mmCIF file with all atom_site columns, C-alpha atoms in Angstrom:
data_model
loop_
_atom_site.group_PDB
_atom_site.id
_atom_site.type_symbol
_atom_site.label_atom_id
_atom_site.label_alt_id
_atom_site.label_comp_id
_atom_site.label_asym_id
_atom_site.label_entity_id
_atom_site.label_seq_id
_atom_site.pdbx_PDB_ins_code
_atom_site.Cartn_x
_atom_site.Cartn_y
_atom_site.Cartn_z
_atom_site.occupancy
_atom_site.B_iso_or_equiv
_atom_site.pdbx_formal_charge
_atom_site.auth_seq_id
_atom_site.auth_comp_id
_atom_site.auth_asym_id
_atom_site.auth_atom_id
_atom_site.pdbx_PDB_model_num
ATOM 1   C CA . UNK A 1 1   ? 0.000   0.000  0.000  1.00 92.00 ? 1   UNK A CA 1
ATOM 2   C CA . UNK A 1 2   ? 1.255   3.465  -0.901 1.00 95.00 ? 2   UNK A CA 1
ATOM 3   C CA . UNK A 1 3   ? 1.295   6.302  1.629  1.00 96.00 ? 3   UNK A CA 1
ATOM 4   C CA . UNK A 1 4   ? 2.132   9.920  0.794  1.00 95.00 ? 4   UNK A CA 1
ATOM 5   C CA . UNK A 1 5   ? 3.765   12.383 3.182  1.00 96.00 ? 5   UNK A CA 1
ATOM 6   C CA . UNK A 1 6   ? 4.235   16.148 2.991  1.00 93.00 ? 6   UNK A CA 1
ATOM 7   C CA . UNK A 1 7   ? 7.964   16.482 3.550  1.00 94.00 ? 7   UNK A CA 1
ATOM 8   C CA . UNK A 1 8   ? 10.646  19.107 4.091  1.00 94.00 ? 8   UNK A CA 1
ATOM 9   C CA . UNK A 1 9   ? 13.195  16.927 2.290  1.00 95.00 ? 9   UNK A CA 1
ATOM 10  C CA . UNK A 1 10  ? 13.864  13.927 0.086  1.00 95.00 ? 10  UNK A CA 1
ATOM 11  C CA . UNK A 1 11  ? 14.352  11.037 2.540  1.00 95.00 ? 11  UNK A CA 1
ATOM 12  C CA . UNK A 1 12  ? 13.005  9.272  5.635  1.00 95.00 ? 12  UNK A CA 1
ATOM 13  C CA . UNK A 1 13  ? 15.019  11.535 7.950  1.00 95.00 ? 13  UNK A CA 1
ATOM 14  C CA . UNK A 1 14  ? 13.152  14.592 6.639  1.00 95.00 ? 14  UNK A CA 1
ATOM 15  C CA . UNK A 1 15  ? 10.470  16.146 8.821  1.00 95.00 ? 15  UNK A CA 1
ATOM 16  C CA . UNK A 1 16  ? 6.775   16.199 8.024  1.00 94.00 ? 16  UNK A CA 1
ATOM 17  C CA . UNK A 1 17  ? 6.119   19.557 6.351  1.00 92.00 ? 17  UNK A CA 1
ATOM 18  C CA . UNK A 1 18  ? 3.220   21.185 8.233  1.00 90.00 ? 18  UNK A CA 1
ATOM 19  C CA . UNK A 1 19  ? 1.877   22.636 4.963  1.00 87.00 ? 19  UNK A CA 1
ATOM 20  C CA . UNK A 1 20  ? 0.222   20.185 2.584  1.00 89.00 ? 20  UNK A CA 1
ATOM 21  C CA . UNK A 1 21  ? -0.453  22.242 -0.545 1.00 86.00 ? 21  UNK A CA 1
ATOM 22  C CA . UNK A 1 22  ? 2.805   24.177 -0.311 1.00 87.00 ? 22  UNK A CA 1
ATOM 23  C CA . UNK A 1 23  ? 5.103   21.558 1.175  1.00 90.00 ? 23  UNK A CA 1
ATOM 24  C CA . UNK A 1 24  ? 8.598   21.304 -0.290 1.00 92.00 ? 24  UNK A CA 1
ATOM 25  C CA . UNK A 1 25  ? 8.350   17.628 -1.293 1.00 95.00 ? 25  UNK A CA 1
ATOM 26  C CA . UNK A 1 26  ? 6.033   14.667 -1.297 1.00 95.00 ? 26  UNK A CA 1
ATOM 27  C CA . UNK A 1 27  ? 7.435   11.302 -0.247 1.00 95.00 ? 27  UNK A CA 1
ATOM 28  C CA . UNK A 1 28  ? 5.362   8.456  -1.664 1.00 95.00 ? 28  UNK A CA 1
ATOM 29  C CA . UNK A 1 29  ? 6.233   5.261  0.213  1.00 96.00 ? 29  UNK A CA 1
ATOM 30  C CA . UNK A 1 30  ? 5.336   1.681  -0.683 1.00 96.00 ? 30  UNK A CA 1
ATOM 31  C CA . UNK A 1 31  ? 4.845   0.175  2.785  1.00 93.00 ? 31  UNK A CA 1
ATOM 32  C CA . UNK A 1 32  ? 5.300   -3.421 1.611  1.00 92.00 ? 32  UNK A CA 1
ATOM 33  C CA . UNK A 1 33  ? 8.984   -2.997 0.737  1.00 95.00 ? 33  UNK A CA 1
ATOM 34  C CA . UNK A 1 34  ? 9.670   0.570  2.017  1.00 94.00 ? 34  UNK A CA 1
ATOM 35  C CA . UNK A 1 35  ? 10.661  1.755  -1.449 1.00 95.00 ? 35  UNK A CA 1
ATOM 36  C CA . UNK A 1 36  ? 9.874   5.423  -1.969 1.00 96.00 ? 36  UNK A CA 1
ATOM 37  C CA . UNK A 1 37  ? 9.918   8.292  -4.382 1.00 95.00 ? 37  UNK A CA 1
ATOM 38  C CA . UNK A 1 38  ? 10.667  11.899 -3.415 1.00 94.00 ? 38  UNK A CA 1
ATOM 39  C CA . UNK A 1 39  ? 8.844   14.363 -5.652 1.00 93.00 ? 39  UNK A CA 1
ATOM 40  C CA . UNK A 1 40  ? 9.300   18.122 -5.584 1.00 93.00 ? 40  UNK A CA 1
ATOM 41  C CA . UNK A 1 41  ? 5.959   19.857 -5.071 1.00 89.00 ? 41  UNK A CA 1
ATOM 42  C CA . UNK A 1 42  ? 5.293   21.863 -8.223 1.00 87.00 ? 42  UNK A CA 1
ATOM 43  C CA . UNK A 1 43  ? 2.278   23.538 -6.552 1.00 77.00 ? 43  UNK A CA 1
ATOM 44  C CA . UNK A 1 44  ? 4.439   25.076 -3.816 1.00 76.00 ? 44  UNK A CA 1
ATOM 45  C CA . UNK A 1 45  ? 4.557   28.556 -5.350 1.00 75.00 ? 45  UNK A CA 1
ATOM 46  C CA . UNK A 1 46  ? 1.068   28.791 -6.832 1.00 71.00 ? 46  UNK A CA 1
ATOM 47  C CA . UNK A 1 47  ? -0.821  31.955 -5.939 1.00 69.00 ? 47  UNK A CA 1
ATOM 48  C CA . UNK A 1 48  ? -3.963  29.943 -5.275 1.00 76.00 ? 48  UNK A CA 1
ATOM 49  C CA . UNK A 1 49  ? -5.261  26.408 -5.674 1.00 78.00 ? 49  UNK A CA 1
ATOM 50  C CA . UNK A 1 50  ? -2.125  24.732 -4.299 1.00 79.00 ? 50  UNK A CA 1
ATOM 51  C CA . UNK A 1 51  ? -4.142  22.424 -2.040 1.00 83.00 ? 51  UNK A CA 1
ATOM 52  C CA . UNK A 1 52  ? -6.395  21.282 -4.866 1.00 86.00 ? 52  UNK A CA 1
ATOM 53  C CA . UNK A 1 53  ? -3.469  20.749 -7.261 1.00 88.00 ? 53  UNK A CA 1
ATOM 54  C CA . UNK A 1 54  ? -1.498  18.875 -4.608 1.00 89.00 ? 54  UNK A CA 1
ATOM 55  C CA . UNK A 1 55  ? -4.529  16.738 -3.753 1.00 89.00 ? 55  UNK A CA 1
ATOM 56  C CA . UNK A 1 56  ? -4.975  15.815 -7.410 1.00 91.00 ? 56  UNK A CA 1
ATOM 57  C CA . UNK A 1 57  ? -1.284  14.999 -7.668 1.00 92.00 ? 57  UNK A CA 1
ATOM 58  C CA . UNK A 1 58  ? -1.392  12.723 -4.598 1.00 92.00 ? 58  UNK A CA 1
ATOM 59  C CA . UNK A 1 59  ? -4.397  10.932 -6.103 1.00 92.00 ? 59  UNK A CA 1
ATOM 60  C CA . UNK A 1 60  ? -2.427  10.390 -9.336 1.00 93.00 ? 60  UNK A CA 1
ATOM 61  C CA . UNK A 1 61  ? 0.381   8.616  -7.424 1.00 94.00 ? 61  UNK A CA 1
ATOM 62  C CA . UNK A 1 62  ? -1.946  5.846  -6.275 1.00 94.00 ? 62  UNK A CA 1
ATOM 63  C CA . UNK A 1 63  ? -1.408  6.671  -2.591 1.00 94.00 ? 63  UNK A CA 1
ATOM 64  C CA . UNK A 1 64  ? -4.298  5.524  -0.394 1.00 95.00 ? 64  UNK A CA 1
ATOM 65  C CA . UNK A 1 65  ? -3.245  7.554  2.671  1.00 95.00 ? 65  UNK A CA 1
ATOM 66  C CA . UNK A 1 66  ? -1.837  11.069 3.120  1.00 94.00 ? 66  UNK A CA 1
ATOM 67  C CA . UNK A 1 67  ? -0.008  12.013 6.322  1.00 94.00 ? 67  UNK A CA 1
ATOM 68  C CA . UNK A 1 68  ? 0.669   15.725 6.856  1.00 91.00 ? 68  UNK A CA 1
ATOM 69  C CA . UNK A 1 69  ? 0.609   18.565 9.342  1.00 89.00 ? 69  UNK A CA 1
ATOM 70  C CA . UNK A 1 70  ? -2.264  20.680 8.059  1.00 87.00 ? 70  UNK A CA 1
ATOM 71  C CA . UNK A 1 71  ? -4.899  20.496 5.319  1.00 89.00 ? 71  UNK A CA 1
ATOM 72  C CA . UNK A 1 72  ? -7.205  23.295 4.214  1.00 85.00 ? 72  UNK A CA 1
ATOM 73  C CA . UNK A 1 73  ? -10.834 22.870 3.164  1.00 86.00 ? 73  UNK A CA 1
ATOM 74  C CA . UNK A 1 74  ? -10.266 22.724 -0.621 1.00 85.00 ? 74  UNK A CA 1
ATOM 75  C CA . UNK A 1 75  ? -7.496  20.143 -0.327 1.00 86.00 ? 75  UNK A CA 1
ATOM 76  C CA . UNK A 1 76  ? -9.602  18.163 2.143  1.00 87.00 ? 76  UNK A CA 1
ATOM 77  C CA . UNK A 1 77  ? -12.534 18.011 -0.294 1.00 88.00 ? 77  UNK A CA 1
ATOM 78  C CA . UNK A 1 78  ? -10.228 17.009 -3.172 1.00 87.00 ? 78  UNK A CA 1
ATOM 79  C CA . UNK A 1 79  ? -8.563  14.232 -1.160 1.00 91.00 ? 79  UNK A CA 1
ATOM 80  C CA . UNK A 1 80  ? -11.898 12.957 0.214  1.00 89.00 ? 80  UNK A CA 1
ATOM 81  C CA . UNK A 1 81  ? -13.369 12.860 -3.303 1.00 90.00 ? 81  UNK A CA 1
ATOM 82  C CA . UNK A 1 82  ? -10.388 10.784 -4.433 1.00 91.00 ? 82  UNK A CA 1
ATOM 83  C CA . UNK A 1 83  ? -10.962 8.297  -1.592 1.00 92.00 ? 83  UNK A CA 1
ATOM 84  C CA . UNK A 1 84  ? -7.665  9.086  0.131  1.00 92.00 ? 84  UNK A CA 1
ATOM 85  C CA . UNK A 1 85  ? -7.517  8.692  3.912  1.00 92.00 ? 85  UNK A CA 1
ATOM 86  C CA . UNK A 1 86  ? -6.081  11.879 5.435  1.00 92.00 ? 86  UNK A CA 1
ATOM 87  C CA . UNK A 1 87  ? -4.150  12.000 8.700  1.00 92.00 ? 87  UNK A CA 1
ATOM 88  C CA . UNK A 1 88  ? -3.386  15.509 9.987  1.00 90.00 ? 88  UNK A CA 1
ATOM 89  C CA . UNK A 1 89  ? -1.671  17.141 12.934 1.00 89.00 ? 89  UNK A CA 1
ATOM 90  C CA . UNK A 1 90  ? 1.422   14.969 12.517 1.00 91.00 ? 90  UNK A CA 1
ATOM 91  C CA . UNK A 1 91  ? 5.002   16.106 13.021 1.00 91.00 ? 91  UNK A CA 1
ATOM 92  C CA . UNK A 1 92  ? 8.456   14.584 13.328 1.00 93.00 ? 92  UNK A CA 1
ATOM 93  C CA . UNK A 1 93  ? 10.803  12.661 11.049 1.00 95.00 ? 93  UNK A CA 1
ATOM 94  C CA . UNK A 1 94  ? 9.028   10.578 8.419  1.00 95.00 ? 94  UNK A CA 1
ATOM 95  C CA . UNK A 1 95  ? 10.871  7.431  9.544  1.00 95.00 ? 95  UNK A CA 1
ATOM 96  C CA . UNK A 1 96  ? 9.287   7.768  13.014 1.00 96.00 ? 96  UNK A CA 1
ATOM 97  C CA . UNK A 1 97  ? 5.873   8.695  11.608 1.00 94.00 ? 97  UNK A CA 1
ATOM 98  C CA . UNK A 1 98  ? 5.842   5.512  9.508  1.00 95.00 ? 98  UNK A CA 1
ATOM 99  C CA . UNK A 1 99  ? 6.395   3.470  12.671 1.00 94.00 ? 99  UNK A CA 1
ATOM 100 C CA . UNK A 1 100 ? 3.614   5.350  14.468 1.00 93.00 ? 100 UNK A CA 1
ATOM 101 C CA . UNK A 1 101 ? 1.308   4.637  11.512 1.00 94.00 ? 101 UNK A CA 1
ATOM 102 C CA . UNK A 1 102 ? 2.193   0.923  11.540 1.00 93.00 ? 102 UNK A CA 1
ATOM 103 C CA . UNK A 1 103 ? 1.444   0.776  15.287 1.00 92.00 ? 103 UNK A CA 1
ATOM 104 C CA . UNK A 1 104 ? -2.002  2.282  14.659 1.00 91.00 ? 104 UNK A CA 1
ATOM 105 C CA . UNK A 1 105 ? -1.260  5.476  16.617 1.00 91.00 ? 105 UNK A CA 1
ATOM 106 C CA . UNK A 1 106 ? -2.512  7.855  13.902 1.00 88.00 ? 106 UNK A CA 1
ATOM 107 C CA . UNK A 1 107 ? -6.162  8.457  13.037 1.00 82.00 ? 107 UNK A CA 1
ATOM 108 C CA . UNK A 1 108 ? -7.752  9.693  9.863  1.00 82.00 ? 108 UNK A CA 1
ATOM 109 C CA . UNK A 1 109 ? -10.087 12.623 9.450  1.00 75.00 ? 109 UNK A CA 1
ATOM 110 C CA . UNK A 1 110 ? -12.267 14.001 6.693  1.00 72.00 ? 110 UNK A CA 1
ATOM 111 C CA . UNK A 1 111 ? -12.092 17.578 7.978  1.00 72.00 ? 111 UNK A CA 1
ATOM 112 C CA . UNK A 1 112 ? -9.709  20.467 7.301  1.00 71.00 ? 112 UNK A CA 1
ATOM 113 C CA . UNK A 1 113 ? -7.758  21.763 10.286 1.00 65.00 ? 113 UNK A CA 1
ATOM 114 C CA . UNK A 1 114 ? -6.701  25.153 8.865  1.00 64.00 ? 114 UNK A CA 1
ATOM 115 C CA . UNK A 1 115 ? -8.443  27.835 6.758  1.00 57.00 ? 115 UNK A CA 1
ATOM 116 C CA . UNK A 1 116 ? -7.928  28.426 3.030  1.00 57.00 ? 116 UNK A CA 1
ATOM 117 C CA . UNK A 1 117 ? -4.505  29.835 2.060  1.00 54.00 ? 117 UNK A CA 1
ATOM 118 C CA . UNK A 1 118 ? -2.940  28.865 5.409  1.00 56.00 ? 118 UNK A CA 1
ATOM 119 C CA . UNK A 1 119 ? 0.462   28.026 3.894  1.00 55.00 ? 119 UNK A CA 1
ATOM 120 C CA . UNK A 1 120 ? 0.789   31.322 2.025  1.00 52.00 ? 120 UNK A CA 1
ATOM 121 C CA . UNK A 1 121 ? 2.921   34.247 3.079  1.00 54.00 ? 121 UNK A CA 1
ATOM 122 C CA . UNK A 1 122 ? 5.598   32.702 5.276  1.00 45.00 ? 122 UNK A CA 1
ATOM 123 C CA . UNK A 1 123 ? 3.373   31.327 7.995  1.00 41.00 ? 123 UNK A CA 1
ATOM 124 C CA . UNK A 1 124 ? 0.591   33.879 7.989  1.00 38.00 ? 124 UNK A CA 1
ATOM 125 C CA . UNK A 1 125 ? -2.829  32.430 7.539  1.00 38.00 ? 125 UNK A CA 1
ATOM 126 C CA . UNK A 1 126 ? -5.741  33.883 5.626  1.00 36.00 ? 126 UNK A CA 1
ATOM 127 C CA . UNK A 1 127 ? -7.026  35.583 8.760  1.00 34.00 ? 127 UNK A CA 1
ATOM 128 C CA . UNK A 1 128 ? -3.933  37.683 9.404  1.00 36.00 ? 128 UNK A CA 1
ATOM 129 C CA . UNK A 1 129 ? -4.443  39.857 6.329  1.00 37.00 ? 129 UNK A CA 1
ATOM 130 C CA . UNK A 1 130 ? -0.829  39.508 5.221  1.00 38.00 ? 130 UNK A CA 1
ATOM 131 C CA . UNK A 1 131 ? -1.258  37.257 2.208  1.00 39.00 ? 131 UNK A CA 1
ATOM 132 C CA . UNK A 1 132 ? 1.442   37.111 -0.432 1.00 39.00 ? 132 UNK A CA 1
ATOM 133 C CA . UNK A 1 133 ? 2.949   40.189 -1.917 1.00 38.00 ? 133 UNK A CA 1
ATOM 134 C CA . UNK A 1 134 ? 2.983   42.847 0.790  1.00 36.00 ? 134 UNK A CA 1
ATOM 135 C CA . UNK A 1 135 ? -0.325  44.392 -0.385 1.00 39.00 ? 135 UNK A CA 1
ATOM 136 C CA . UNK A 1 136 ? 1.001   45.243 -3.829 1.00 37.00 ? 136 UNK A CA 1
ATOM 137 C CA . UNK A 1 137 ? -1.514  43.419 -5.979 1.00 40.00 ? 137 UNK A CA 1
ATOM 138 C CA . UNK A 1 138 ? -0.335  39.843 -5.418 1.00 39.00 ? 138 UNK A CA 1
ATOM 139 C CA . UNK A 1 139 ? -1.993  37.278 -3.212 1.00 41.00 ? 139 UNK A CA 1
ATOM 140 C CA . UNK A 1 140 ? -5.688  37.759 -2.577 1.00 41.00 ? 140 UNK A CA 1
ATOM 141 C CA . UNK A 1 141 ? -6.055  41.110 -4.328 1.00 42.00 ? 141 UNK A CA 1
ATOM 142 C CA . UNK A 1 142 ? -6.318  43.183 -1.150 1.00 39.00 ? 142 UNK A CA 1
ATOM 143 C CA . UNK A 1 143 ? -3.676  45.654 -2.325 1.00 40.00 ? 143 UNK A CA 1
ATOM 144 C CA . UNK A 1 144 ? -5.612  46.705 -5.434 1.00 38.00 ? 144 UNK A CA 1
ATOM 145 C CA . UNK A 1 145 ? -2.255  46.960 -7.243 1.00 41.00 ? 145 UNK A CA 1
ATOM 146 C CA . UNK A 1 146 ? -1.222  50.271 -5.699 1.00 38.00 ? 146 UNK A CA 1
ATOM 147 C CA . UNK A 1 147 ? 0.601   49.201 -2.545 1.00 40.00 ? 147 UNK A CA 1
ATOM 148 C CA . UNK A 1 148 ? -2.408  50.282 -0.504 1.00 36.00 ? 148 UNK A CA 1
ATOM 149 C CA . UNK A 1 149 ? -3.413  46.911 0.932  1.00 38.00 ? 149 UNK A CA 1
ATOM 150 C CA . UNK A 1 150 ? -5.221  46.724 4.218  1.00 35.00 ? 150 UNK A CA 1
ATOM 151 C CA . UNK A 1 151 ? -2.140  45.136 5.785  1.00 36.00 ? 151 UNK A CA 1
ATOM 152 C CA . UNK A 1 152 ? -1.774  43.188 9.001  1.00 37.00 ? 152 UNK A CA 1
ATOM 153 C CA . UNK A 1 153 ? -4.398  45.184 10.899 1.00 35.00 ? 153 UNK A CA 1
ATOM 154 C CA . UNK A 1 154 ? -7.213  43.851 8.722  1.00 32.00 ? 154 UNK A CA 1
ATOM 155 C CA . UNK A 1 155 ? -9.655  41.529 10.439 1.00 34.00 ? 155 UNK A CA 1
ATOM 156 C CA . UNK A 1 156 ? -12.053 39.473 8.313  1.00 36.00 ? 156 UNK A CA 1
ATOM 157 C CA . UNK A 1 157 ? -15.786 39.459 8.831  1.00 36.00 ? 157 UNK A CA 1
ATOM 158 C CA . UNK A 1 158 ? -16.077 35.691 9.245  1.00 37.00 ? 158 UNK A CA 1
ATOM 159 C CA . UNK A 1 159 ? -14.892 33.891 12.354 1.00 39.00 ? 159 UNK A CA 1
ATOM 160 C CA . UNK A 1 160 ? -11.780 31.749 11.979 1.00 42.00 ? 160 UNK A CA 1
ATOM 161 C CA . UNK A 1 161 ? -12.215 28.008 12.455 1.00 44.00 ? 161 UNK A CA 1
ATOM 162 C CA . UNK A 1 162 ? -12.286 26.762 16.020 1.00 45.00 ? 162 UNK A CA 1
ATOM 163 C CA . UNK A 1 163 ? -8.791  25.923 17.158 1.00 46.00 ? 163 UNK A CA 1
ATOM 164 C CA . UNK A 1 164 ? -7.184  25.867 20.536 1.00 58.00 ? 164 UNK A CA 1
ATOM 165 C CA . UNK A 1 165 ? -4.301  28.147 21.386 1.00 63.00 ? 165 UNK A CA 1
ATOM 166 C CA . UNK A 1 166 ? -2.057  25.105 21.878 1.00 66.00 ? 166 UNK A CA 1
ATOM 167 C CA . UNK A 1 167 ? -2.874  23.689 18.430 1.00 62.00 ? 167 UNK A CA 1
ATOM 168 C CA . UNK A 1 168 ? -2.153  27.010 16.787 1.00 65.00 ? 168 UNK A CA 1
ATOM 169 C CA . UNK A 1 169 ? 1.145   27.377 18.675 1.00 69.00 ? 169 UNK A CA 1
ATOM 170 C CA . UNK A 1 170 ? 2.216   23.851 17.706 1.00 68.00 ? 170 UNK A CA 1
ATOM 171 C CA . UNK A 1 171 ? 1.286   24.464 14.087 1.00 62.00 ? 171 UNK A CA 1
ATOM 172 C CA . UNK A 1 172 ? 3.240   27.724 13.993 1.00 68.00 ? 172 UNK A CA 1
ATOM 173 C CA . UNK A 1 173 ? 6.259   26.076 15.619 1.00 73.00 ? 173 UNK A CA 1
ATOM 174 C CA . UNK A 1 174 ? 6.120   23.268 13.033 1.00 65.00 ? 174 UNK A CA 1
ATOM 175 C CA . UNK A 1 175 ? 5.926   25.755 10.199 1.00 65.00 ? 175 UNK A CA 1
ATOM 176 C CA . UNK A 1 176 ? 8.846   27.792 11.611 1.00 71.00 ? 176 UNK A CA 1
ATOM 177 C CA . UNK A 1 177 ? 10.951  24.632 11.857 1.00 68.00 ? 177 UNK A CA 1
ATOM 178 C CA . UNK A 1 178 ? 10.012  23.671 8.316  1.00 60.00 ? 178 UNK A CA 1
ATOM 179 C CA . UNK A 1 179 ? 11.011  27.101 7.055  1.00 67.00 ? 179 UNK A CA 1
ATOM 180 C CA . UNK A 1 180 ? 14.323  26.919 8.970  1.00 72.00 ? 180 UNK A CA 1
ATOM 181 C CA . UNK A 1 181 ? 14.998  23.504 7.404  1.00 67.00 ? 181 UNK A CA 1
ATOM 182 C CA . UNK A 1 182 ? 14.222  24.849 3.945  1.00 66.00 ? 182 UNK A CA 1
ATOM 183 C CA . UNK A 1 183 ? 16.450  27.899 4.493  1.00 74.00 ? 183 UNK A CA 1
ATOM 184 C CA . UNK A 1 184 ? 19.319  25.688 5.685  1.00 71.00 ? 184 UNK A CA 1
ATOM 185 C CA . UNK A 1 185 ? 18.898  23.508 2.601  1.00 67.00 ? 185 UNK A CA 1
ATOM 186 C CA . UNK A 1 186 ? 18.966  26.552 0.321  1.00 74.00 ? 186 UNK A CA 1
ATOM 187 C CA . UNK A 1 187 ? 22.021  28.021 2.067  1.00 77.00 ? 187 UNK A CA 1
ATOM 188 C CA . UNK A 1 188 ? 23.777  24.667 1.806  1.00 71.00 ? 188 UNK A CA 1
ATOM 189 C CA . UNK A 1 189 ? 23.084  24.513 -1.910 1.00 74.00 ? 189 UNK A CA 1
ATOM 190 C CA . UNK A 1 190 ? 24.354  28.099 -2.368 1.00 81.00 ? 190 UNK A CA 1
ATOM 191 C CA . UNK A 1 191 ? 27.603  27.146 -0.594 1.00 79.00 ? 191 UNK A CA 1
ATOM 192 C CA . UNK A 1 192 ? 27.944  24.097 -2.873 1.00 75.00 ? 192 UNK A CA 1
ATOM 193 C CA . UNK A 1 193 ? 27.426  26.193 -5.991 1.00 80.00 ? 193 UNK A CA 1
ATOM 194 C CA . UNK A 1 194 ? 29.834  28.910 -4.825 1.00 86.00 ? 194 UNK A CA 1
ATOM 195 C CA . UNK A 1 195 ? 32.491  26.248 -4.241 1.00 81.00 ? 195 UNK A CA 1
ATOM 196 C CA . UNK A 1 196 ? 32.364  25.089 -7.881 1.00 68.00 ? 196 UNK A CA 1
#
């Protein structure tokens, strides 16, 4: 059986990426023989629809289960429609998560645990008003193209999804770690290229 993971890297020692639609990589693991494929997430930099695109991609791999940190409502609907079991709120190295899955310690859900566009803008969610692009016409169009976006003080009319303070803190810590890991990987690659 194939299981997909949102991953910060290309191997079993990589951490679960807390962002599904904008994770760095997907690891698709065949549990029977532990063979795997690491696939760069081409939806990572999309302005919108990353969760849907990533969900469709996971379905195309033949994975029956997705294990990740967070899933938004559009990705959740896409994955549910494809018949993929979704396990959220997971962190740690993929090697350890596989063992937890095999021991039956992880449970599936059919619900999103973050709002739309959660992975956009370096850890800001859709309720913080930051979006992508510093209010200059990118992201959700709040800047109207003139650098006059409503900025971080904007509060939406709808209530954010119910979430405890502890869950939000853990999610933010996971995302910060993921971003640190990605930055370290980029800096490492820059050093390699400068050495050539």
